[in-house]
Coordinates of C-alpha atoms and ligand atoms in Angstrom, one line a residue:
M30 CA -2.5 25.1 11.5
E31 CA -0.4 24.3 14.9
Q32 CA 3.1 23.4 13.2
K33 CA 3.8 19.2 13.3
E34 CA 7.4 18.2 14.1
L35 CA 8.1 17.0 10.8
I36 CA 11.3 15.0 9.5
L37 CA 11.7 15.1 5.4
V38 CA 12.9 12.9 3.2
L39 CA 14.3 13.9 0.2
D40 CA 13.9 11.3 -2.9
F41 CA 16.9 10.8 -4.9
G42 CA 15.5 8.0 -6.6
G43 CA 16.0 5.4 -4.6
Q44 CA 13.5 2.3 -3.9
Y45 CA 13.0 2.7 -0.5
N46 CA 11.9 6.0 0.1
Q47 CA 8.6 6.1 1.3
L48 CA 9.9 2.8 3.6
I49 CA 11.9 5.0 5.2
A50 CA 9.3 7.6 6.0
R51 CA 7.2 4.9 7.0
R52 CA 10.1 3.8 9.6
V53 CA 9.7 7.5 10.7
R54 CA 6.2 7.4 11.0
E55 CA 6.8 4.2 13.2
C56 CA 8.8 6.2 15.8
N57 CA 5.6 8.7 15.8
V58 CA 7.6 11.6 14.0
Y59 CA 5.2 12.7 11.2
C60 CA 7.7 12.8 7.7
E61 CA 7.0 13.1 4.2
V62 CA 9.1 12.5 1.2
K63 CA 9.5 15.5 -1.4
P64 CA 11.5 15.5 -4.6
Y65 CA 15.3 16.4 -4.1
T66 CA 14.5 19.7 -6.4
L67 CA 13.1 21.1 -3.5
S68 CA 14.5 24.9 -2.7
V69 CA 16.1 25.6 0.2
E70 CA 13.6 28.3 0.5
E71 CA 11.0 25.8 0.6
I72 CA 12.7 23.5 3.0
K73 CA 13.2 26.3 5.3
K74 CA 9.1 27.2 5.3
L75 CA 8.7 23.4 5.8
N76 CA 10.9 23.8 8.8
P77 CA 11.7 20.3 9.5
K78 CA 13.5 18.8 12.7
G79 CA 15.6 16.4 10.4
I80 CA 16.3 15.8 6.7
I81 CA 17.1 12.2 5.3
F82 CA 18.4 12.1 2.0
T83 CA 17.7 8.9 0.1
G84 CA 19.4 5.9 -2.0
G85 CA 19.4 6.4 -5.5
P86 CA 20.8 5.3 -8.6
S87 CA 23.4 7.4 -10.0
S88 CA 26.9 8.1 -9.4
V89 CA 27.4 11.6 -7.4
Y90 CA 30.5 12.5 -9.8
T91 CA 28.7 12.3 -13.2
N92 CA 27.5 15.1 -14.8
D93 CA 23.4 14.6 -14.7
A94 CA 23.7 13.1 -11.3
P95 CA 20.8 14.6 -8.8
R96 CA 22.5 16.9 -6.3
C97 CA 21.5 19.5 -3.8
S98 CA 22.8 22.9 -2.3
K99 CA 25.6 23.1 0.0
E100 CA 23.4 25.6 1.5
L101 CA 21.1 22.8 3.2
F102 CA 24.3 21.9 5.1
E103 CA 24.5 25.0 6.7
L104 CA 20.9 25.5 7.7
G105 CA 22.0 24.1 11.5
I106 CA 18.9 21.3 10.3
P107 CA 20.3 17.7 11.1
I108 CA 20.8 15.6 8.0
L109 CA 21.3 11.8 7.6
G110 CA 22.4 10.6 4.1
I111 CA 21.7 7.2 3.3
C112 CA 23.4 5.2 0.4
Y113 CA 23.2 8.0 -2.3
G114 CA 22.5 10.3 0.0
C115 CA 25.9 9.6 2.0
H116 CA 27.7 9.9 -1.3
L117 CA 26.2 13.2 -2.4
M118 CA 26.9 14.2 1.3
A119 CA 30.8 13.6 1.2
Y120 CA 31.0 15.0 -2.8
I121 CA 29.1 18.2 -2.0
L122 CA 31.5 18.7 1.3
E123 CA 34.6 18.1 -0.6
G124 CA 35.2 14.4 0.2
S125 CA 35.9 11.9 -2.7
V126 CA 33.6 9.3 -3.9
V127 CA 35.1 6.7 -6.3
T128 CA 34.0 3.3 -7.5
A129 CA 34.5 1.0 -4.6
P130 CA 37.0 -1.6 -5.8
I131 CA 34.4 -4.2 -3.9
S132 CA 30.9 -3.8 -4.2
E133 CA 29.0 -4.5 -1.9
Y134 CA 25.5 -6.2 -2.1
G135 CA 22.7 -7.9 0.2
H136 CA 23.8 -8.7 4.2
T137 CA 27.3 -7.5 5.7
E138 CA 28.2 -7.6 8.9
V139 CA 29.2 -4.0 9.9
Q140 CA 31.8 -2.9 12.2
I141 CA 30.0 0.0 14.1
D142 CA 31.3 2.7 16.7
S143 CA 29.2 2.5 19.9
S144 CA 29.9 6.1 20.8
S145 CA 28.5 7.7 18.3
A146 CA 24.7 9.2 19.0
L147 CA 23.4 7.6 15.5
F148 CA 24.6 3.8 16.9
S149 CA 23.8 4.3 20.5
G150 CA 22.3 0.9 21.7
V151 CA 23.6 -1.2 18.5
S152 CA 25.9 -4.2 18.9
E153 CA 29.2 -3.5 17.8
K154 CA 29.2 -6.1 15.1
T155 CA 25.9 -5.6 13.3
V156 CA 23.9 -7.4 10.4
C157 CA 23.3 -4.4 7.8
W158 CA 21.9 -4.2 3.8
M159 CA 24.2 -2.7 1.2
S160 CA 23.8 -2.3 -2.2
H161 CA 26.6 0.0 -3.3
T162 CA 29.0 0.2 -6.3
D163 CA 30.7 3.5 -5.1
Y164 CA 32.1 4.4 -1.8
I165 CA 33.5 7.2 0.2
E166 CA 37.0 7.1 -0.4
K167 CA 37.9 10.2 1.8
V168 CA 35.5 11.9 4.3
P169 CA 35.2 15.6 3.9
E170 CA 37.0 17.9 6.8
H171 CA 35.1 17.8 10.2
F172 CA 33.9 13.9 9.7
K173 CA 34.6 11.1 11.1
V174 CA 34.1 7.5 10.1
I175 CA 31.8 5.9 12.8
A176 CA 31.4 2.2 10.7
K177 CA 33.3 0.0 8.4
T178 CA 33.1 -3.3 6.8
N179 CA 35.9 -5.3 5.6
A180 CA 35.4 -4.3 2.2
C181 CA 34.2 -0.6 3.0
P182 CA 36.4 1.6 5.2
T183 CA 33.7 4.2 5.4
S184 CA 30.2 2.6 5.8
A185 CA 29.1 5.7 7.9
M186 CA 30.3 8.7 8.9
E187 CA 29.8 12.0 10.9
D188 CA 30.1 15.3 11.8
T189 CA 28.5 15.9 15.4
E190 CA 29.0 20.0 15.1
H191 CA 27.0 20.2 12.2
K192 CA 24.8 17.4 13.3
L193 CA 25.7 15.6 10.1
Y194 CA 25.4 12.0 9.4
A195 CA 25.9 9.3 6.9
V196 CA 25.4 5.5 6.1
Q197 CA 26.3 3.4 3.6
F198 CA 23.8 0.5 4.0
H199 CA 20.1 0.7 4.1
P200 CA 18.8 1.1 8.1
E201 CA 15.2 1.6 6.6
V202 CA 14.9 -2.1 5.2
L203 CA 14.3 -5.2 7.6
H204 CA 17.6 -7.0 6.8
T205 CA 19.3 -4.3 8.2
V206 CA 18.5 -6.3 11.7
E207 CA 19.3 -2.5 14.1
G208 CA 18.6 -0.1 11.4
S209 CA 15.1 1.2 13.2
K210 CA 17.1 1.8 16.2
M211 CA 19.5 3.7 14.3
L212 CA 16.4 6.2 12.4
Y213 CA 15.1 6.5 16.0
N214 CA 18.2 7.7 17.6
F215 CA 18.6 9.8 14.7
V216 CA 15.2 11.4 15.0
Y217 CA 14.8 11.2 18.8
T218 CA 18.9 11.9 19.7
I219 CA 20.0 13.6 16.9
C220 CA 17.1 15.7 15.7
Q221 CA 15.5 16.0 19.2
C222 CA 12.0 15.3 18.1
S223 CA 9.5 14.5 21.1
G224 CA 7.4 11.8 18.9
T225 CA 4.2 13.3 19.4
W226 CA 2.4 12.3 15.8
K227 CA 0.3 9.1 15.9
M228 CA -2.2 7.9 13.1
D229 CA -4.6 10.3 14.8
S230 CA -3.0 12.9 14.1
F231 CA -2.6 12.3 10.3
V232 CA -6.2 11.7 10.2
E233 CA -6.9 15.0 12.2
T234 CA -4.6 17.1 9.9
T235 CA -5.8 15.6 6.7
I236 CA -9.4 16.3 7.3
Q237 CA -8.3 19.9 8.2
E238 CA -6.1 19.9 5.0
L239 CA -9.0 18.6 2.8
R240 CA -11.5 20.9 3.8
E241 CA -8.9 23.7 3.7
K242 CA -8.5 22.5 -0.2
I243 CA -11.9 21.6 -1.2
G244 CA -13.7 24.7 0.5
T245 CA -17.9 24.4 -0.9
G246 CA -16.3 22.6 -3.9
K247 CA -18.1 19.1 -4.9
V248 CA -16.7 15.7 -4.6
L249 CA -17.3 12.3 -5.8
C250 CA -15.7 9.1 -4.9
A251 CA -15.9 5.4 -6.4
L252 CA -16.8 3.3 -3.3
S253 CA -16.1 -0.3 -3.2
G254 CA -16.3 -1.2 0.1
G255 CA -12.5 -2.2 0.1
V256 CA -10.3 -0.9 3.2
D257 CA -8.5 1.9 0.6
S258 CA -11.6 3.7 -0.8
S259 CA -13.4 3.3 2.5
V260 CA -10.8 4.8 4.5
A261 CA -10.7 7.6 1.5
A262 CA -14.1 8.3 1.6
V263 CA -14.6 8.6 5.6
L264 CA -11.8 11.0 5.4
L265 CA -13.6 13.1 3.2
S266 CA -17.1 13.1 4.6
K267 CA -15.2 14.0 7.9
A268 CA -14.0 16.7 5.8
V269 CA -16.9 18.0 3.4
G270 CA -19.8 15.8 4.8
N271 CA -22.5 15.9 2.3
Q272 CA -20.7 17.8 -0.4
L273 CA -19.4 14.4 -1.1
T274 CA -21.1 11.8 -3.4
C275 CA -20.2 8.0 -3.0
V276 CA -21.0 5.7 -6.0
F277 CA -21.1 2.0 -5.1
V278 CA -21.6 0.2 -8.2
D279 CA -22.8 -3.5 -7.1
H280 CA -21.9 -5.7 -10.2
G281 CA -23.3 -8.6 -8.6
L282 CA -19.9 -10.3 -8.4
L283 CA -19.3 -9.2 -4.6
R284 CA -19.2 -11.8 -2.1
K285 CA -22.1 -12.9 0.2
N286 CA -23.9 -9.9 1.7
E287 CA -21.1 -7.5 1.0
G288 CA -23.4 -5.1 -0.8
D289 CA -25.5 -4.8 1.8
E290 CA -22.7 -4.5 4.6
V291 CA -21.2 -1.9 2.8
E292 CA -24.7 0.1 2.0
A293 CA -24.9 0.0 6.3
V294 CA -22.5 1.5 7.3
F295 CA -22.1 4.5 4.0
G296 CA -25.6 4.5 3.5
L297 CA -28.8 6.4 4.5
N298 CA -28.8 4.4 8.3
G299 CA -25.1 4.4 8.1
S300 CA -22.7 6.7 10.4
Y301 CA -21.6 9.1 7.8
E302 CA -23.2 12.4 6.7
L303 CA -22.3 11.9 2.6
N304 CA -24.7 11.1 -0.2
F305 CA -24.6 7.5 -1.1
I306 CA -25.9 6.1 -4.3
R307 CA -26.1 2.3 -4.6
I308 CA -26.2 1.1 -7.8
N309 CA -27.8 -2.7 -8.3
A310 CA -26.1 -3.4 -11.7
Q311 CA -26.5 -7.2 -11.2
E312 CA -28.5 -8.0 -14.3
R313 CA -26.6 -5.4 -16.5
F314 CA -23.3 -7.4 -16.0
Y315 CA -24.5 -10.7 -16.1
N316 CA -26.4 -9.9 -19.1
K317 CA -23.0 -8.9 -20.9
L318 CA -20.8 -11.7 -19.5
Q319 CA -23.7 -14.0 -20.7
G320 CA -21.5 -16.8 -23.1
V321 CA -18.7 -15.2 -22.4
E322 CA -15.7 -17.6 -21.4
D323 CA -12.3 -16.3 -21.8
P324 CA -10.6 -14.9 -18.4
E325 CA -9.3 -11.7 -20.3
K326 CA -12.4 -11.4 -22.4
K327 CA -14.6 -11.3 -19.0
R328 CA -12.0 -8.6 -17.1
K329 CA -12.7 -6.3 -19.8
I330 CA -16.0 -6.5 -19.7
I331 CA -16.4 -6.0 -15.9
G332 CA -13.9 -3.2 -16.1
E333 CA -15.5 -1.2 -18.7
E334 CA -19.1 -1.8 -17.7
F335 CA -18.2 -0.6 -14.3
I336 CA -16.6 2.7 -16.1
R337 CA -19.8 3.0 -17.8
V338 CA -22.2 2.7 -15.0
F339 CA -20.0 4.8 -12.8
E340 CA -19.9 7.6 -15.5
E341 CA -23.7 7.4 -16.1
E342 CA -24.2 8.2 -12.3
A343 CA -21.7 10.9 -12.4
K344 CA -23.3 12.6 -15.1
K345 CA -26.5 12.9 -13.0
I346 CA -24.9 14.6 -9.8
G347 CA -23.3 17.7 -12.4
T348 CA -20.3 19.5 -12.2
V349 CA -17.8 17.8 -9.9
D350 CA -14.8 19.5 -8.7
Y351 CA -12.7 16.5 -7.6
L352 CA -12.6 13.1 -7.9
V353 CA -11.1 10.9 -4.8
Q354 CA -9.4 7.9 -5.5
G355 CA -8.2 5.6 -2.5
T356 CA -4.8 5.1 -4.5
I357 CA -2.2 4.1 -1.8
Y358 CA 1.8 3.9 -2.0
P359 CA 2.0 0.7 -3.6
D360 CA -0.4 1.5 -6.0
V361 CA 1.8 4.6 -6.6
I362 CA 3.9 4.0 -9.7
E363 CA 5.9 7.4 -10.1
S364 CA 8.3 8.4 -7.9
G365 CA 7.5 11.7 -8.3
L366 CA 11.0 12.2 -8.6
G367 CA 11.9 16.1 -9.4
K368 CA 8.4 16.8 -10.6
S369 CA 5.2 16.1 -8.6
A370 CA 3.5 12.8 -9.7
V371 CA 1.0 12.9 -12.7
I372 CA -1.5 10.3 -11.6
K373 CA -4.6 9.7 -13.9
S374 CA -7.2 8.4 -13.3
H375 CA -6.9 5.3 -15.2
H376 CA -3.8 4.4 -13.5
N377 CA -6.1 3.4 -10.4
V378 CA -7.5 -0.1 -9.9
G379 CA -11.2 0.0 -11.2
G380 CA -9.7 2.4 -14.3
L381 CA -12.4 5.5 -13.7
P382 CA -13.0 7.3 -17.0
D383 CA -10.7 10.4 -17.8
Y384 CA -13.6 12.3 -18.9
V385 CA -15.5 12.9 -15.8
D386 CA -15.9 16.6 -15.2
F387 CA -13.3 17.5 -12.3
K388 CA -10.9 19.5 -11.8
E389 CA -8.4 17.3 -9.9
I390 CA -7.9 14.2 -8.3
I391 CA -7.7 13.9 -4.4
E392 CA -5.9 10.8 -3.2
P393 CA -5.2 11.4 1.0
L394 CA -3.7 8.1 1.3
R395 CA -1.4 8.0 -1.3
L396 CA 1.7 7.9 1.2
L397 CA 0.6 5.5 3.5
F398 CA 1.0 1.8 3.3
K399 CA -1.9 -0.6 3.9
D400 CA -1.7 -1.6 7.6
E401 CA -1.5 2.1 8.0
V402 CA -4.6 2.8 6.0
R403 CA -6.2 -0.2 8.4
K404 CA -4.8 2.1 11.4
A405 CA -6.3 5.0 9.9
G406 CA -9.8 3.1 9.1
L407 CA -9.9 2.1 13.2
E408 CA -9.0 5.7 14.0
L409 CA -12.0 6.9 11.9
G410 CA -14.4 4.5 14.1
I411 CA -15.2 1.8 10.7
P412 CA -16.0 -1.3 11.7
S413 CA -12.9 -3.5 12.1
H414 CA -14.4 -6.3 9.8
L415 CA -14.2 -3.8 7.2
V416 CA -11.0 -2.7 8.0
Y417 CA -9.3 -6.2 8.1
R418 CA -10.9 -7.1 5.0
Q419 CA -8.9 -9.6 3.0
P420 CA -8.2 -8.1 -0.5
F421 CA -11.1 -8.6 -3.0
P422 CA -10.4 -8.1 -6.9
G423 CA -12.1 -5.8 -8.6
P424 CA -13.7 -8.0 -11.5
G425 CA -14.7 -10.0 -7.9
L426 CA -16.3 -13.3 -8.2
G427 CA -16.0 -12.9 -12.0
V428 CA -12.6 -14.1 -11.8
R429 CA -13.4 -16.9 -9.1
I430 CA -15.4 -18.7 -11.2
I431 CA -14.0 -20.2 -14.6
G432 CA -15.7 -20.0 -17.7
E433 CA -19.0 -18.5 -18.1
V434 CA -20.5 -16.3 -15.2
T435 CA -24.2 -17.0 -14.2
A436 CA -26.6 -15.9 -11.3
Q437 CA -26.6 -19.6 -10.4
K438 CA -22.8 -20.0 -10.6
V439 CA -22.4 -16.4 -8.5
H440 CA -25.0 -17.6 -5.8
I441 CA -23.2 -20.9 -5.5
V442 CA -19.5 -19.5 -5.0
Q443 CA -21.3 -16.9 -2.6
E444 CA -22.4 -19.4 -0.3
A445 CA -19.4 -21.6 -0.5
D446 CA -17.1 -19.1 0.1
A447 CA -19.2 -17.5 3.3
I448 CA -19.1 -21.0 4.6
Y449 CA -15.5 -21.7 4.3
R450 CA -14.9 -18.0 5.8
E451 CA -17.1 -18.6 8.6
E452 CA -15.5 -21.8 9.7
V453 CA -12.1 -20.9 9.3
E454 CA -12.7 -17.5 11.1
K455 CA -14.5 -19.8 13.9
A456 CA -11.6 -21.9 14.2
G457 CA -8.9 -18.8 14.1
A458 CA -7.5 -20.3 11.2
D459 CA -7.4 -17.1 9.5
R460 CA -4.5 -15.7 11.6
G461 CA -1.5 -14.8 9.2
L462 CA -3.4 -16.0 6.0
G463 CA -2.7 -13.9 3.4
Q464 CA -6.0 -14.5 1.1
Y465 CA -8.2 -17.2 1.9
F466 CA -11.2 -18.0 -0.5
A467 CA -13.6 -20.6 -2.3
A468 CA -13.8 -20.3 -6.2
L469 CA -16.1 -22.6 -8.4
T470 CA -14.0 -24.8 -11.0
N471 CA -15.8 -25.2 -14.3
M472 CA -15.9 -29.2 -13.7
R473 CA -18.9 -31.3 -12.9
S474 CA -18.9 -34.8 -11.7
V475 CA -20.4 -37.7 -10.5
G476 CA -21.4 -38.1 -7.2
V477 CA -24.2 -39.8 -4.7
M478 CA -26.5 -38.4 -2.6
G479 CA -29.1 -40.0 -0.3
D480 CA -28.7 -43.4 -2.7
G481 CA -29.5 -41.0 -5.6
R482 CA -26.7 -39.5 -8.5
T483 CA -25.2 -36.5 -8.9
Y484 CA -23.7 -34.4 -11.5
D485 CA -22.8 -31.4 -9.9
Y486 CA -19.8 -28.6 -9.3
A487 CA -17.0 -28.9 -7.6
I488 CA -15.9 -26.2 -5.2
A489 CA -12.1 -25.1 -4.6
L490 CA -11.1 -24.0 -1.7
R491 CA -7.4 -21.4 -1.9
A492 CA -5.3 -20.4 1.0
V493 CA -2.4 -18.5 0.9
N494 CA 0.6 -17.0 2.6
T495 CA 2.3 -13.9 1.1
S496 CA 3.7 -10.7 1.7
D497 CA 3.1 -8.9 -1.2
F498 CA 0.9 -11.1 -3.2
M499 CA 3.6 -11.0 -5.9
T500 CA 4.9 -14.4 -4.7
A501 CA 2.6 -16.8 -2.3
E502 CA 2.5 -19.9 -0.9
A503 CA -0.1 -22.3 -0.5
A504 CA -1.2 -21.9 3.4
Q505 CA -2.1 -25.1 5.8
I506 CA -5.7 -25.0 6.7
P507 CA -5.9 -27.5 9.6
W508 CA -7.7 -30.7 8.2
E509 CA -10.4 -31.0 11.0
V510 CA -11.7 -27.3 9.4
L511 CA -11.2 -28.3 5.8
N512 CA -13.5 -31.5 6.7
K513 CA -16.0 -29.3 8.0
V514 CA -16.2 -26.7 5.2
A515 CA -16.5 -29.5 2.5
N516 CA -19.2 -31.3 4.9
R517 CA -21.0 -27.9 4.8
I518 CA -20.7 -27.1 1.5
V519 CA -21.9 -30.2 -0.1
N520 CA -24.6 -30.1 2.1
E521 CA -25.9 -26.7 2.3
V522 CA -24.9 -25.3 -1.5
K523 CA -27.2 -26.8 -3.7
G524 CA -25.1 -27.6 -7.2
V525 CA -22.1 -28.9 -5.6
N526 CA -20.9 -32.4 -5.0
R527 CA -17.0 -32.0 -4.2
V528 CA -14.9 -29.8 -2.6
L529 CA -10.8 -29.7 -3.4
F530 CA -8.3 -27.7 -1.5
D531 CA -5.6 -25.8 -4.2
C532 CA -2.4 -26.6 -2.9
T533 CA -0.2 -24.8 -5.5
G534 CA 1.9 -21.5 -4.9
K535 CA 2.1 -18.5 -7.0
P536 CA 4.3 -19.2 -9.6
P537 CA 3.1 -21.1 -11.2
A538 CA -0.6 -20.8 -10.2
T539 CA -1.5 -17.1 -9.7
I540 CA -4.0 -16.2 -6.2
E541 CA -6.8 -15.6 -8.0
F542 CA -8.2 -18.2 -11.0
E543 CA -8.4 -16.3 -13.6
Ligands
XMP24 P1 -3.3 -12.8 -8.9 O1 -4.5 -13.7 -9.1 O2 -2.6 -11.9 -10.0 O3 -3.6 -12.1 -7.4 O4 -1.8 -13.6 -8.2 C1 -2.8 -11.1 -7.2 C2 -3.7 -10.3 -6.0 O5 -3.9 -8.9 -7.1 C3 -5.9 -9.2 -6.8 N1 -6.3 -9.2 -7.9 C4 -6.7 -8.0 -8.2 N2 -7.2 -6.6 -7.3 N3 -8.3 -6.0 -9.7 C5 -7.8 -5.9 -8.1 O6 -7.8 -4.9 -7.5 C6 -8.0 -6.9 -10.3 O7 -8.2 -6.8 -11.5 C7 -7.2 -8.0 -9.5 N4 -6.5 -9.3 -10.0 C8 -6.1 -9.8 -9.0 C9 -5.8 -10.6 -6.2 O8 -6.7 -10.9 -5.1 C10 -4.5 -10.7 -5.5 O9 -4.8 -10.0 -4.2

């Protein structure tokens, strides 16, 4: 395989490790995160154009602090140390690192030396994100201080002869206003990368690597129709064609037409070479959910039944060598610090069984962020309406119907939700929304329709803005749009006579209703 330009990120346990990789990839240079324990020999084999040391929670002068070999600084490969990585460089090269008299946290004004290649084009006073309790008291021999703050005399240092650079702050986080420029300077001016990597290179290389790894083996993928599992499935299909079987469990709790849409893309008449099995398990799920009102019980029943259906299908296929999961970086809990991450099947959303007979789990997207996965999806030719789908919970409409789930209630919420999405999209009001959907309250109330009394359900409309889905605020939908949606729902969806809008943020509410 052709050697691609690589920037290697060595992980010392900081929080932002994958973010560094992502920022470098944004510069069109391929970047991977590896544990700090990677040997010098292994690093030489990877032949990176540059190395970045991440931050980390340790103090470099303590006995059990993670370290790297001094030899690494003698390879002639440019290195950028960030936060802990900055201390490590100073410590190993015999400078001095001690507890700082004043810790710095958050937005901090830094005065930089703009003659440094690292800071080319950066303002002389620039706001950076700090998070440290140690600092460099004395820089190592050959190093020059290239940035300082009022509290910290060495906010950055360089040894241009050996191409070694270090910053106390975090250039990878957006709070460091000119951080991307600094990383760009490191990658292009200092490491001399040419920047030929793009998402299509990721796609191409991953397909080739998957092909080599899997050989003639059989692969199984649980396809939900969501963007992550869809992109993973298409990558695998391009790599190994019909050695791949995708199992799509339609639990009867999908959005309107969703099952057919997924089948149209991945099924027999779809665009991909793969074995597609759609299991219509609606009745089975509705039966299990009959009479159950407690949200947690409902979630458990849906999760468990999903596993049972999947397992039955997996057994029919026979021995499967690999199981594919669409895990993406935000799903990855373990950082891989010092060991390769052990991801068991039950870690992933949807909870696949442990005991399907497979050699290994393949997670081709585990290094990517959601927007990168979307780019890969477009690159693979997946229709944009699938690629830009808003998140949809595994238990589906089961958690958007308060109380007992019945086929009739599923139908009501599917229809109302489809109208809501159609009108919001038509009005262009979906731009920037994190998530928006209709839910069915368990409340019935009195209405009047055509001179007659009705006693029907109330639909709740929800729309939120959020960056990480951990917190969210209620989003504003133009009144004309809401008005139209409400009119259409009560006129077109039998069983609904009232439409409410949920104005609550998270906290105190959650995004889903159950
Ligand atoms: P909540 O309701 O906890 O939702 O504020 C936060 C985000 O997570 C999604 N969600 C789920 N996704 N399985 C999933 O794959 C689930 O069980 C699940 N529950 C909630 C929800 O749609 C929102 O984006």
